[in-house]
Coordinates of C-alpha atoms in Angstrom, one line a residue:
Chain A
M10 CA 0.0 0.0 0.0
L11 CA 1.2 3.5 -0.8
Q12 CA 2.6 5.6 2.1
N13 CA 3.1 9.3 2.3
S14 CA 6.8 8.5 2.1
D15 CA 6.2 7.6 -1.5
G16 CA 5.8 11.3 -2.2
D17 CA 3.1 13.9 -1.8
P18 CA -0.4 12.6 -2.6
T19 CA -1.9 14.2 -5.6
G20 CA -5.4 13.9 -4.1
I21 CA -6.9 16.1 -1.5
L22 CA -8.4 14.9 1.8
V23 CA -11.3 16.6 3.6
A24 CA -12.1 15.7 7.2
V25 CA -15.4 17.0 8.5
G26 CA -16.5 17.0 12.2
G27 CA -20.0 15.7 11.6
N28 CA -23.5 17.3 11.4
E29 CA -22.6 19.4 8.3
D30 CA -25.5 21.4 6.9
K31 CA -27.3 19.5 4.1
D32 CA -30.4 21.7 3.7
H33 CA -29.5 25.4 3.7
D34 CA -26.2 26.8 2.5
I35 CA -24.6 23.3 2.3
E36 CA -21.3 25.1 2.5
V37 CA -19.0 22.3 3.6
L38 CA -20.2 19.8 1.0
K39 CA -19.9 22.5 -1.7
N40 CA -16.4 23.2 -0.5
I41 CA -15.6 19.5 -1.0
V42 CA -17.0 19.2 -4.6
D43 CA -15.4 22.5 -5.6
L44 CA -12.0 20.9 -5.1
V45 CA -12.4 18.9 -8.4
S46 CA -13.8 19.8 -11.8
D47 CA -16.8 17.9 -13.1
P48 CA -17.4 16.1 -9.8
R49 CA -18.5 12.5 -9.9
V50 CA -19.3 11.5 -6.3
E51 CA -19.5 8.1 -4.6
V52 CA -20.9 8.1 -1.1
I53 CA -19.6 5.2 1.1
T54 CA -22.2 4.5 3.8
T55 CA -20.3 1.6 5.5
A56 CA -20.1 3.4 8.8
S57 CA -23.8 3.8 9.2
S58 CA -26.3 1.4 10.7
I59 CA -29.0 3.0 8.5
P60 CA -27.0 3.2 5.3
E61 CA -30.0 3.6 2.9
E62 CA -31.4 6.6 4.8
V63 CA -28.0 8.3 5.2
G64 CA -27.2 7.7 1.6
M65 CA -30.4 9.3 0.4
T66 CA -29.8 12.3 2.6
Y67 CA -26.4 12.9 0.9
K68 CA -27.9 12.2 -2.6
R69 CA -30.5 14.9 -2.0
A70 CA -27.8 17.4 -0.6
F71 CA -25.4 16.8 -3.5
K72 CA -28.3 17.2 -6.0
K73 CA -29.3 20.5 -4.3
I74 CA -25.9 21.9 -5.1
G75 CA -26.2 20.9 -8.7
L76 CA -24.5 17.6 -9.0
S77 CA -25.8 14.8 -11.3
H78 CA -23.3 12.0 -10.9
I79 CA -24.0 10.7 -7.3
G80 CA -23.5 7.1 -6.5
L81 CA -24.2 5.3 -3.2
L82 CA -21.8 2.5 -2.2
N83 CA -23.5 0.6 0.7
I84 CA -20.6 -1.8 1.4
Q85 CA -21.6 -3.8 4.4
S86 CA -19.2 -6.8 4.3
R87 CA -15.6 -7.6 3.5
E88 CA -17.0 -9.8 0.6
E89 CA -18.7 -6.7 -1.0
A90 CA -15.4 -4.8 -0.6
N91 CA -14.0 -7.2 -3.2
D92 CA -16.8 -6.6 -5.7
P93 CA -15.1 -5.5 -9.0
G94 CA -18.1 -3.4 -9.9
Y95 CA -17.8 -1.4 -6.7
I96 CA -14.0 -1.1 -7.2
D97 CA -14.6 0.3 -10.7
R98 CA -17.0 2.9 -9.3
V99 CA -14.4 4.1 -6.8
K100 CA -11.9 4.2 -9.7
N101 CA -14.2 6.3 -11.8
A102 CA -15.3 8.7 -9.2
N103 CA -13.3 11.9 -8.4
V104 CA -15.0 12.6 -5.0
V105 CA -15.3 9.7 -2.5
F106 CA -17.2 10.6 0.6
F107 CA -17.5 8.5 3.7
S108 CA -20.6 9.1 5.8
G109 CA -20.8 9.1 9.6
G110 CA -21.7 6.2 11.9
D111 CA -19.2 4.0 13.6
Q112 CA -15.6 4.3 12.5
L113 CA -15.0 0.6 13.6
R114 CA -17.4 -0.4 10.8
I115 CA -15.2 1.3 8.3
T116 CA -11.9 -0.2 9.4
S117 CA -13.3 -3.7 10.2
T118 CA -15.1 -3.9 6.9
L119 CA -12.7 -2.2 4.6
G120 CA -9.3 -2.6 6.3
G121 CA -6.9 -4.4 3.8
T122 CA -9.5 -4.9 1.1
P123 CA -9.0 -4.2 -2.6
I124 CA -11.5 -1.4 -2.6
L125 CA -9.5 0.5 0.0
V126 CA -6.2 -0.2 -1.8
A127 CA -7.9 1.2 -5.0
L128 CA -9.0 4.3 -3.1
K129 CA -5.5 4.9 -1.6
N130 CA -3.9 4.5 -5.0
K131 CA -6.4 7.0 -6.5
Y132 CA -5.7 9.4 -3.6
H133 CA -2.0 9.2 -4.1
K134 CA -1.9 9.4 -7.9
E135 CA -5.0 11.3 -9.2
Q136 CA -6.6 14.7 -8.8
C137 CA -9.5 13.8 -6.6
A138 CA -11.1 14.5 -3.2
V139 CA -11.4 11.9 -0.5
A140 CA -13.7 13.2 2.2
G141 CA -15.4 11.9 5.4
T142 CA -17.6 13.2 8.1
S143 CA -17.8 12.2 11.7
A144 CA -16.7 8.5 11.7
G145 CA -15.7 9.0 8.1
A146 CA -13.2 11.6 9.2
S147 CA -12.0 9.8 12.3
A148 CA -11.2 6.7 10.2
M149 CA -8.8 8.6 8.0
S150 CA -5.9 8.8 10.3
Q151 CA -3.3 6.1 10.8
T152 CA -4.2 5.8 14.5
M153 CA -7.9 6.1 15.1
I154 CA -10.0 6.8 18.2
Y155 CA -13.0 4.6 18.2
E156 CA -14.4 5.0 21.7
G157 CA -13.7 7.0 24.9
E158 CA -15.9 8.9 27.3
S159 CA -16.2 12.6 26.7
T160 CA -16.2 15.1 29.6
E161 CA -14.4 12.5 31.7
A162 CA -11.3 13.4 33.6
L163 CA -8.1 13.0 31.6
T164 CA -7.4 9.4 32.8
K165 CA -5.1 6.8 31.4
G166 CA -6.9 4.3 29.1
T167 CA -10.0 6.5 28.5
A168 CA -9.4 6.8 24.7
L169 CA -9.6 3.5 22.9
L170 CA -7.5 3.4 19.7
T171 CA -6.8 1.1 16.8
G172 CA -5.4 1.5 13.3
G173 CA -7.4 3.7 10.9
T174 CA -7.3 3.6 7.1
G175 CA -4.1 5.6 7.2
L176 CA -4.9 8.1 4.5
V177 CA -3.1 10.7 6.6
K178 CA -0.1 10.1 8.8
G179 CA 0.9 11.5 12.1
I180 CA -2.4 12.7 13.3
V181 CA -5.4 11.5 15.2
I182 CA -8.8 13.0 14.2
D183 CA -11.7 13.4 16.6
S184 CA -15.1 14.7 15.4
H185 CA -18.1 16.4 17.1
F186 CA -15.3 17.9 19.1
I187 CA -16.6 21.0 20.8
K188 CA -20.2 19.8 21.1
R189 CA -19.2 16.6 22.9
G190 CA -16.4 18.1 25.0
R191 CA -13.7 15.8 23.8
F192 CA -10.6 17.7 24.9
S193 CA -9.5 15.1 27.4
R194 CA -9.4 12.2 25.1
L195 CA -7.3 14.0 22.5
M196 CA -5.0 15.3 25.1
E197 CA -4.5 11.7 26.3
V198 CA -3.5 10.5 22.9
V199 CA -1.0 13.4 22.4
T200 CA 0.4 12.6 25.9
T201 CA 0.9 8.9 25.2
N202 CA 2.7 9.8 21.9
P203 CA 3.7 13.5 21.4
G204 CA 4.7 12.5 17.9
I205 CA 1.0 12.5 17.0
I206 CA -0.8 15.7 16.4
G207 CA -4.4 15.8 17.6
I208 CA -7.0 17.3 15.4
G209 CA -10.4 18.0 17.0
L210 CA -13.1 18.9 14.4
G211 CA -16.2 20.9 15.4
E212 CA -19.5 20.2 13.8
D213 CA -20.4 21.7 10.3
T214 CA -16.6 22.3 10.1
G215 CA -13.7 20.6 8.5
V216 CA -10.2 20.7 7.3
I217 CA -9.0 20.4 3.7
I218 CA -5.7 18.6 3.7
R219 CA -3.5 19.2 0.7
H220 CA -0.2 17.6 -0.2
G221 CA -0.8 15.3 2.8
H222 CA 0.1 18.0 5.4
I223 CA -1.3 21.5 4.7
L224 CA -4.6 21.9 6.6
Q225 CA -7.1 24.6 5.8
A226 CA -10.3 25.1 7.9
I227 CA -13.7 25.3 6.2
G228 CA -17.2 25.6 7.6
N229 CA -18.6 27.6 10.5
G230 CA -17.1 26.2 13.6
L231 CA -13.8 25.5 15.2
I232 CA -10.8 23.2 14.6
V233 CA -8.7 22.5 17.7
V234 CA -5.1 21.4 17.2
F235 CA -3.1 19.7 20.0
D236 CA 0.7 19.6 19.5
G237 CA 2.6 17.7 22.2
Q238 CA 6.0 18.2 20.6
N239 CA 7.2 20.4 23.6
I240 CA 5.8 18.2 26.4
N241 CA 8.5 18.4 29.0
Y242 CA 7.0 16.0 31.5
S243 CA 4.1 13.6 32.0
N244 CA 3.3 10.8 34.5
I245 CA 1.7 8.7 31.8
S246 CA 4.2 5.7 32.0
D247 CA 4.2 5.8 35.8
I248 CA 0.4 5.5 36.5
E249 CA -2.1 2.8 36.3
I250 CA -5.1 2.6 33.9
G251 CA -7.9 4.9 35.3
E252 CA -5.5 7.2 37.1
A253 CA -5.4 10.9 36.2
I254 CA -2.7 12.2 33.8
A255 CA -0.4 15.1 34.7
V256 CA 1.2 16.7 31.7
E257 CA 3.3 19.8 31.2
N258 CA 3.1 21.9 28.0
I259 CA 0.7 20.7 25.4
C260 CA 0.3 23.5 22.8
V261 CA -3.2 24.2 21.6
H262 CA -4.3 26.2 18.6
T263 CA -7.8 26.9 17.2
L264 CA -8.5 27.4 13.5
V265 CA -11.5 29.0 12.0
K266 CA -12.4 29.3 8.3
K267 CA -9.4 30.0 6.0
H268 CA -6.9 29.5 8.8
G269 CA -4.5 26.6 8.5
Y270 CA -1.8 24.4 10.0
D271 CA 1.2 22.6 8.5
L272 CA 1.5 19.1 10.0
W273 CA 5.1 18.7 8.9
T274 CA 6.5 21.9 10.3
R275 CA 3.9 22.1 13.1
R276 CA 3.3 25.7 12.1
Y277 CA 0.1 27.7 12.5
L278 CA -0.9 29.3 9.2
K279 CA -2.8 32.6 9.2
P280 CA -5.1 33.0 6.1
D281 CA -2.4 34.7 3.9
M282 CA 0.2 32.1 5.0
V283 CA -2.1 29.3 3.8
Q284 CA -2.2 30.8 0.4
D285 CA 1.6 31.4 0.3
Q286 CA 2.2 27.8 1.4
L287 CA -0.1 26.4 -1.3
E288 CA 1.4 28.6 -4.0
K289 CA 4.8 27.3 -3.1
G290 CA 3.4 23.9 -4.2
Q291 CA 3.7 22.3 -0.8
Chain B
M8 CA -7.6 47.0 50.6
L9 CA -4.5 45.0 50.6
Q10 CA -3.0 43.8 47.3
N11 CA -0.5 41.1 46.5
S12 CA 1.9 44.0 45.8
D13 CA 1.8 44.7 49.6
G14 CA 3.9 41.6 50.0
D15 CA 3.3 37.9 50.2
P16 CA 0.1 37.0 52.0
T17 CA 0.6 35.0 55.2
G18 CA -2.6 33.0 54.7
I19 CA -3.2 30.1 52.3
L20 CA -5.9 30.0 49.7
V21 CA -7.6 26.8 48.6
A22 CA -9.8 26.7 45.5
V23 CA -11.9 23.5 45.0
G24 CA -13.7 22.5 41.8
G25 CA -17.0 21.6 43.5
N26 CA -18.6 18.3 44.5
E27 CA -15.9 17.4 46.9
D28 CA -16.5 14.2 48.9
K29 CA -18.3 14.9 52.2
D30 CA -19.1 11.4 53.3
H31 CA -16.3 9.0 52.8
D32 CA -12.6 9.9 52.9
I33 CA -13.5 13.7 52.9
E34 CA -9.9 14.1 51.6
V35 CA -10.1 17.6 50.2
L36 CA -11.8 19.1 53.3
K37 CA -9.2 17.4 55.5
N38 CA -6.4 18.8 53.4
I39 CA -7.9 22.3 54.0
V40 CA -8.2 22.1 57.8
D41 CA -4.8 20.4 58.0
L42 CA -3.3 23.7 56.8
V43 CA -3.8 25.3 60.2
S44 CA -3.4 24.1 63.8
D45 CA -6.4 24.0 66.0
P46 CA -8.9 24.7 63.2
R47 CA -11.8 27.0 63.9
V48 CA -14.0 27.0 60.8
E49 CA -16.6 29.5 59.6
V50 CA -18.6 28.4 56.5
I51 CA -20.0 31.2 54.4
T52 CA -23.1 30.0 52.5
T53 CA -23.8 33.3 50.7
A54 CA -23.5 31.7 47.3
S55 CA -26.2 29.1 47.9
S56 CA -30.0 29.4 47.3
I57 CA -30.4 26.7 50.0
P58 CA -27.9 28.0 52.6
E59 CA -29.2 26.2 55.6
E60 CA -29.1 22.8 53.9
V61 CA -25.7 23.4 52.5
G62 CA -24.4 24.7 55.8
M63 CA -25.6 21.6 57.6
T64 CA -23.9 19.3 55.1
Y65 CA -20.6 21.0 55.7
K66 CA -21.2 21.1 59.5
R67 CA -21.6 17.3 59.4
A68 CA -18.6 16.8 57.1
F69 CA -16.3 18.9 59.3
K70 CA -17.6 17.1 62.4
K71 CA -16.8 13.7 60.8
I72 CA -13.2 14.7 60.4
G73 CA -13.0 15.6 64.1
L74 CA -13.6 19.4 64.2
S75 CA -15.6 20.9 67.0
H76 CA -15.5 24.6 66.2
I77 CA -17.7 25.0 63.1
G78 CA -19.7 28.1 62.5
L79 CA -22.2 28.8 59.7
L80 CA -22.3 32.4 58.4
N81 CA -25.5 32.7 56.3
I82 CA -24.9 36.2 55.1
Q83 CA -27.7 37.0 52.6
S84 CA -27.6 40.8 52.3
R85 CA -25.1 43.6 52.2
E86 CA -26.6 44.8 55.5
E87 CA -25.7 41.5 57.2
A88 CA -22.2 41.9 55.8
N89 CA -21.8 44.9 58.1
D90 CA -22.8 43.0 61.2
P91 CA -20.0 43.4 63.8
G92 CA -20.9 39.9 65.3
Y93 CA -20.3 38.3 61.9
I94 CA -17.1 40.3 61.4
D95 CA -15.8 39.2 64.7
R96 CA -16.5 35.6 63.8
V97 CA -14.5 35.9 60.6
K98 CA -11.7 37.5 62.6
N99 CA -11.7 34.7 65.2
A100 CA -11.8 31.8 62.7
N101 CA -8.6 30.4 61.1
V102 CA -10.5 28.6 58.3
V103 CA -13.0 30.5 56.3
F104 CA -14.8 28.3 53.7
F105 CA -17.1 29.6 50.9
S106 CA -19.7 27.1 49.8
G107 CA -20.9 26.7 46.2
G108 CA -23.9 28.2 44.5
D109 CA -23.8 31.3 42.4
Q110 CA -20.6 33.3 42.5
L111 CA -22.6 36.5 41.6
R112 CA -24.3 36.1 45.0
I113 CA -20.9 36.2 46.7
T114 CA -19.6 39.3 44.8
S115 CA -22.9 41.2 44.7
T116 CA -23.5 40.6 48.4
L117 CA -20.0 40.9 49.8
G118 CA -18.1 43.1 47.4
G119 CA -16.7 46.1 49.2
T120 CA -18.2 45.2 52.6
P121 CA -16.4 45.4 55.9
I122 CA -16.6 41.6 56.3
L123 CA -14.7 41.1 53.1
V124 CA -12.2 43.7 54.0
A125 CA -11.7 41.9 57.4
L126 CA -11.3 38.6 55.6
K127 CA -8.7 40.0 53.2
N128 CA -6.7 41.6 56.0
K129 CA -6.8 38.2 57.8
Y130 CA -5.6 36.4 54.7
H131 CA -2.7 38.8 54.2
K132 CA -1.5 39.1 57.8
E133 CA -2.4 35.9 59.6
Q134 CA -1.8 32.2 59.3
C135 CA -5.1 31.0 58.1
A136 CA -6.8 29.2 55.3
V137 CA -9.4 30.8 53.0
A138 CA -11.1 28.1 51.0
G139 CA -14.0 28.0 48.5
T140 CA -15.6 25.3 46.4
S141 CA -17.3 25.7 43.1
A142 CA -18.8 29.3 43.1
G143 CA -16.7 29.9 46.3
A144 CA -13.6 29.1 44.3
S145 CA -14.5 31.0 41.1
A146 CA -15.2 34.1 43.2
M147 CA -11.6 34.2 44.5
S148 CA -10.0 35.6 41.5
Q149 CA -9.7 39.3 40.5
T150 CA -11.6 38.6 37.3
M151 CA -14.4 36.1 37.7
I152 CA -16.4 34.0 35.2
Y153 CA -20.1 34.1 36.2
E154 CA -21.8 32.6 33.2
G155 CA -21.0 31.1 29.8
E156 CA -22.2 28.0 28.0
S157 CA -20.1 24.9 28.3
T158 CA -19.4 22.7 25.3
E159 CA -20.2 25.5 23.0
A160 CA -17.9 26.6 20.2
L161 CA -15.1 29.0 21.3
T162 CA -16.9 32.1 20.3
K163 CA -16.3 35.7 21.3
G164 CA -18.6 36.8 24.2
T165 CA -19.5 33.4 25.5
A166 CA -17.8 33.7 28.8
L167 CA -19.3 36.5 30.9
L168 CA -17.0 38.1 33.4
T169 CA -17.0 40.6 36.2
G170 CA -14.7 41.4 39.1
G171 CA -14.2 38.7 41.8
T172 CA -13.2 39.2 45.4
G173 CA -9.6 39.5 44.3
L174 CA -8.0 37.2 46.9
V175 CA -5.7 36.0 44.1
K176 CA -4.4 38.1 41.2
G177 CA -3.7 37.3 37.6
I178 CA -5.8 34.2 37.3
V179 CA -9.4 33.2 36.4
I180 CA -10.7 30.2 38.2
D181 CA -13.3 27.9 36.7
S182 CA -14.8 24.9 38.5
H183 CA -16.6 21.6 37.6
F184 CA -14.2 22.0 34.8
I185 CA -13.8 18.5 33.2
K186 CA -17.3 17.3 34.0
R187 CA -18.9 20.3 32.3
G188 CA -16.5 20.5 29.4
R189 CA -15.5 24.2 30.1
F190 CA -12.3 24.3 28.0
S191 CA -13.7 26.8 25.5
R192 CA -14.7 29.5 28.0
L193 CA -11.4 29.5 29.8
M194 CA -9.5 29.6 26.4
E195 CA -11.6 32.6 25.5
V196 CA -10.6 34.4 28.7
V197 CA -6.9 33.7 28.1
T198 CA -7.2 34.8 24.5
T199 CA -8.9 38.1 25.4
N200 CA -6.1 38.8 27.9
P201 CA -3.0 36.5 27.8
G202 CA -1.8 38.1 31.0
I203 CA -4.4 36.1 32.8
I204 CA -3.7 32.5 33.6
G205 CA -6.8 30.2 33.4
I206 CA -7.2 27.6 36.1
G207 CA -9.8 24.9 35.5
L208 CA -10.6 22.9 38.6
G209 CA -12.0 19.3 38.3
E210 CA -14.5 18.1 40.9
D211 CA -13.4 16.7 44.2
T212 CA -10.1 18.4 43.4
G213 CA -8.5 21.7 44.3
V214 CA -5.4 23.8 44.5
I215 CA -3.7 25.0 47.6
I216 CA -2.2 28.5 46.8
R217 CA 0.7 29.5 49.1
H218 CA 2.5 32.9 49.1
G219 CA -0.2 34.0 46.6
H220 CA 1.4 32.2 43.7
I221 CA 2.6 28.6 44.3
L222 CA -0.2 26.2 43.4
Q223 CA -0.3 22.6 44.6
A224 CA -3.0 20.1 43.5
I225 CA -5.1 18.1 46.0
G226 CA -7.9 15.6 45.6
N227 CA -8.6 13.0 43.1
G228 CA -9.1 14.8 39.8
L229 CA -7.5 17.1 37.4
I230 CA -6.4 20.8 37.3
V231 CA -6.0 22.3 33.9
V232 CA -3.8 25.4 33.5
F233 CA -4.1 27.6 30.4
D234 CA -1.1 29.9 29.8
G235 CA -1.5 32.4 26.9
Q236 CA 1.8 34.1 27.4
N237 CA 3.1 32.8 24.1
I238 CA 0.0 33.4 22.0
N239 CA 1.4 34.6 18.7
Y240 CA -1.8 35.4 16.9
S241 CA -5.5 35.6 17.5
N242 CA -8.5 37.1 15.6
I243 CA -10.2 38.2 18.9
S244 CA -10.1 42.0 18.2
D245 CA -11.2 41.6 14.6
I246 CA -14.3 39.5 15.0
E247 CA -17.9 40.3 16.2
I248 CA -19.6 38.9 19.3
G249 CA -20.7 35.3 18.5
E250 CA -18.0 34.6 15.9
A251 CA -15.5 31.8 16.3
I252 CA -12.0 32.5 17.8
A253 CA -8.8 31.5 16.0
V254 CA -5.8 31.5 18.3
E255 CA -2.3 30.3 18.0
N256 CA -0.3 28.8 20.8
I257 CA -2.1 28.5 24.1
C258 CA -0.1 26.3 26.4
V259 CA -2.0 23.8 28.5
H260 CA -0.8 21.8 31.5
T261 CA -2.6 19.4 33.7
L262 CA -1.9 18.9 37.4
V263 CA -2.8 15.9 39.5
K264 CA -2.3 15.5 43.3
K265 CA 1.1 16.9 44.6
H266 CA 1.9 18.5 41.2
G267 CA 2.1 22.3 41.2
Y268 CA 2.4 25.5 39.2
D269 CA 4.1 28.9 39.9
L270 CA 1.8 31.7 38.8
W271 CA 4.6 34.2 38.9
T272 CA 7.2 32.4 36.8
R273 CA 4.5 30.4 34.9
R274 CA 6.5 27.3 35.7
Y275 CA 5.1 23.7 36.0
L276 CA 6.2 22.1 39.2
K277 CA 6.7 18.4 39.5
P278 CA 6.1 17.0 43.0
D279 CA 9.7 17.4 44.2
M280 CA 9.9 20.9 42.7
V281 CA 6.8 22.0 44.7
Q282 CA 8.6 21.0 47.9
D283 CA 11.8 22.8 46.8
Q284 CA 9.9 25.9 46.0
L285 CA 8.0 26.0 49.3
E286 CA 11.2 25.3 51.3
K287 CA 12.8 28.3 49.6
G288 CA 10.1 30.3 51.4
Q289 CA 8.4 31.4 48.2

């Protein structure tokens, strides 16, 4: 499977925090399809327990913003993830959108399957957008949070993690971030491994990730970035599961629309800096 | 009125995040009375809308840990705050404990009154403990949060502030911090004025503040410290009320039992460093 180390991906990722508007301005979804010309969308509803209903909602929303080519890929088993017809549809699309639901359905159903390999190849080699909302966003990172009490004390073992689809490296994405008060669980992840950057996505809000590392906020809410690079001290390896975590020096940023962040240099990008960075090509 | 600039206070402050145990180990309340010898407690229930009930709960809890001198000061009006009998009781106590409730009751009832002046003089000149839980803790700082939606996006104008009793300078204290997901409102305060250090107190958890600036965590939960000193950029002065706040570089620490923080040097103190700092006398 392709890795970021094989060079900058040609495709663009978009991670959305869930509950994006689908009836009124439909801003976030518009931002996604505007990333490609002549958008041909496939919506993968694998995460959802009510895939038909969710699929129809997105079909309506994408229709409202003027799209005509909108497919629904309700892949519910690993067997279906081998279906050559489905794989071809992913290959022919230039926007692949993962709905919300449960991110474990995405990884347990699609992990290691030909359809996911095809998607990753597309993302690395072609001009396309791979987007996901809520569970669909959380599943994108290499390490993925799949469970963990919100608004709990910052205690060791609260955030449960496993491997994500690995479309983006070096970060952990959490969604519904502000609404559900998920600061603690992302701080836990960053403390256990300060190499990982924590990205908390608010609702109706997202980040466009270009070149695999340049983030730009879209939508109406807030993105919270946790950078543990300068953690000087923590008790994480000395305490038992369930005990409270002491940690010195996690750096927190918030991004709103047009603001950005570079995952490689760990630099905050003001709106004009995002443009500069993108014009430089990476 | 005395200020920190008039020298180190002789008294010790204790700010507790609310909902401290009053039935089982009663650890936090024990930690408070252990700060003085031969404790004579007065509980000020001004913050509460059910002051008699709250007062009796504390009377029982302090009795359980072996205290005999426990007074209840149910001051409900500015007139009562002038009562020489009440003032004498504050003067004779060596532990003054503010219950929870609504911090605006504390400041609107006691602000500028002789009983508060007497308390501040005691705190600055005598070996005593001045403690407060929940609203009683929030009211201690010079600038006080009295309202502001939790788990809301970080938007300008969410946190409503006014002047607190000013027992401790340069910080804003928020309580029930983890349980109620109050990260956003403390980040807003620190962004509007990075000179202020934000202290978020978990429940059944507190900080002992010695010499007016050396914090030490007690109890079983978490203290979150927000330091905005190194904020490089924010949009706070460019946006309207209700708009989302972009901010670069808020530094976050968490403290658990025995860990500390120096408000003056903005230094995180590991357990052994707290001891060193206190032995140095300041």
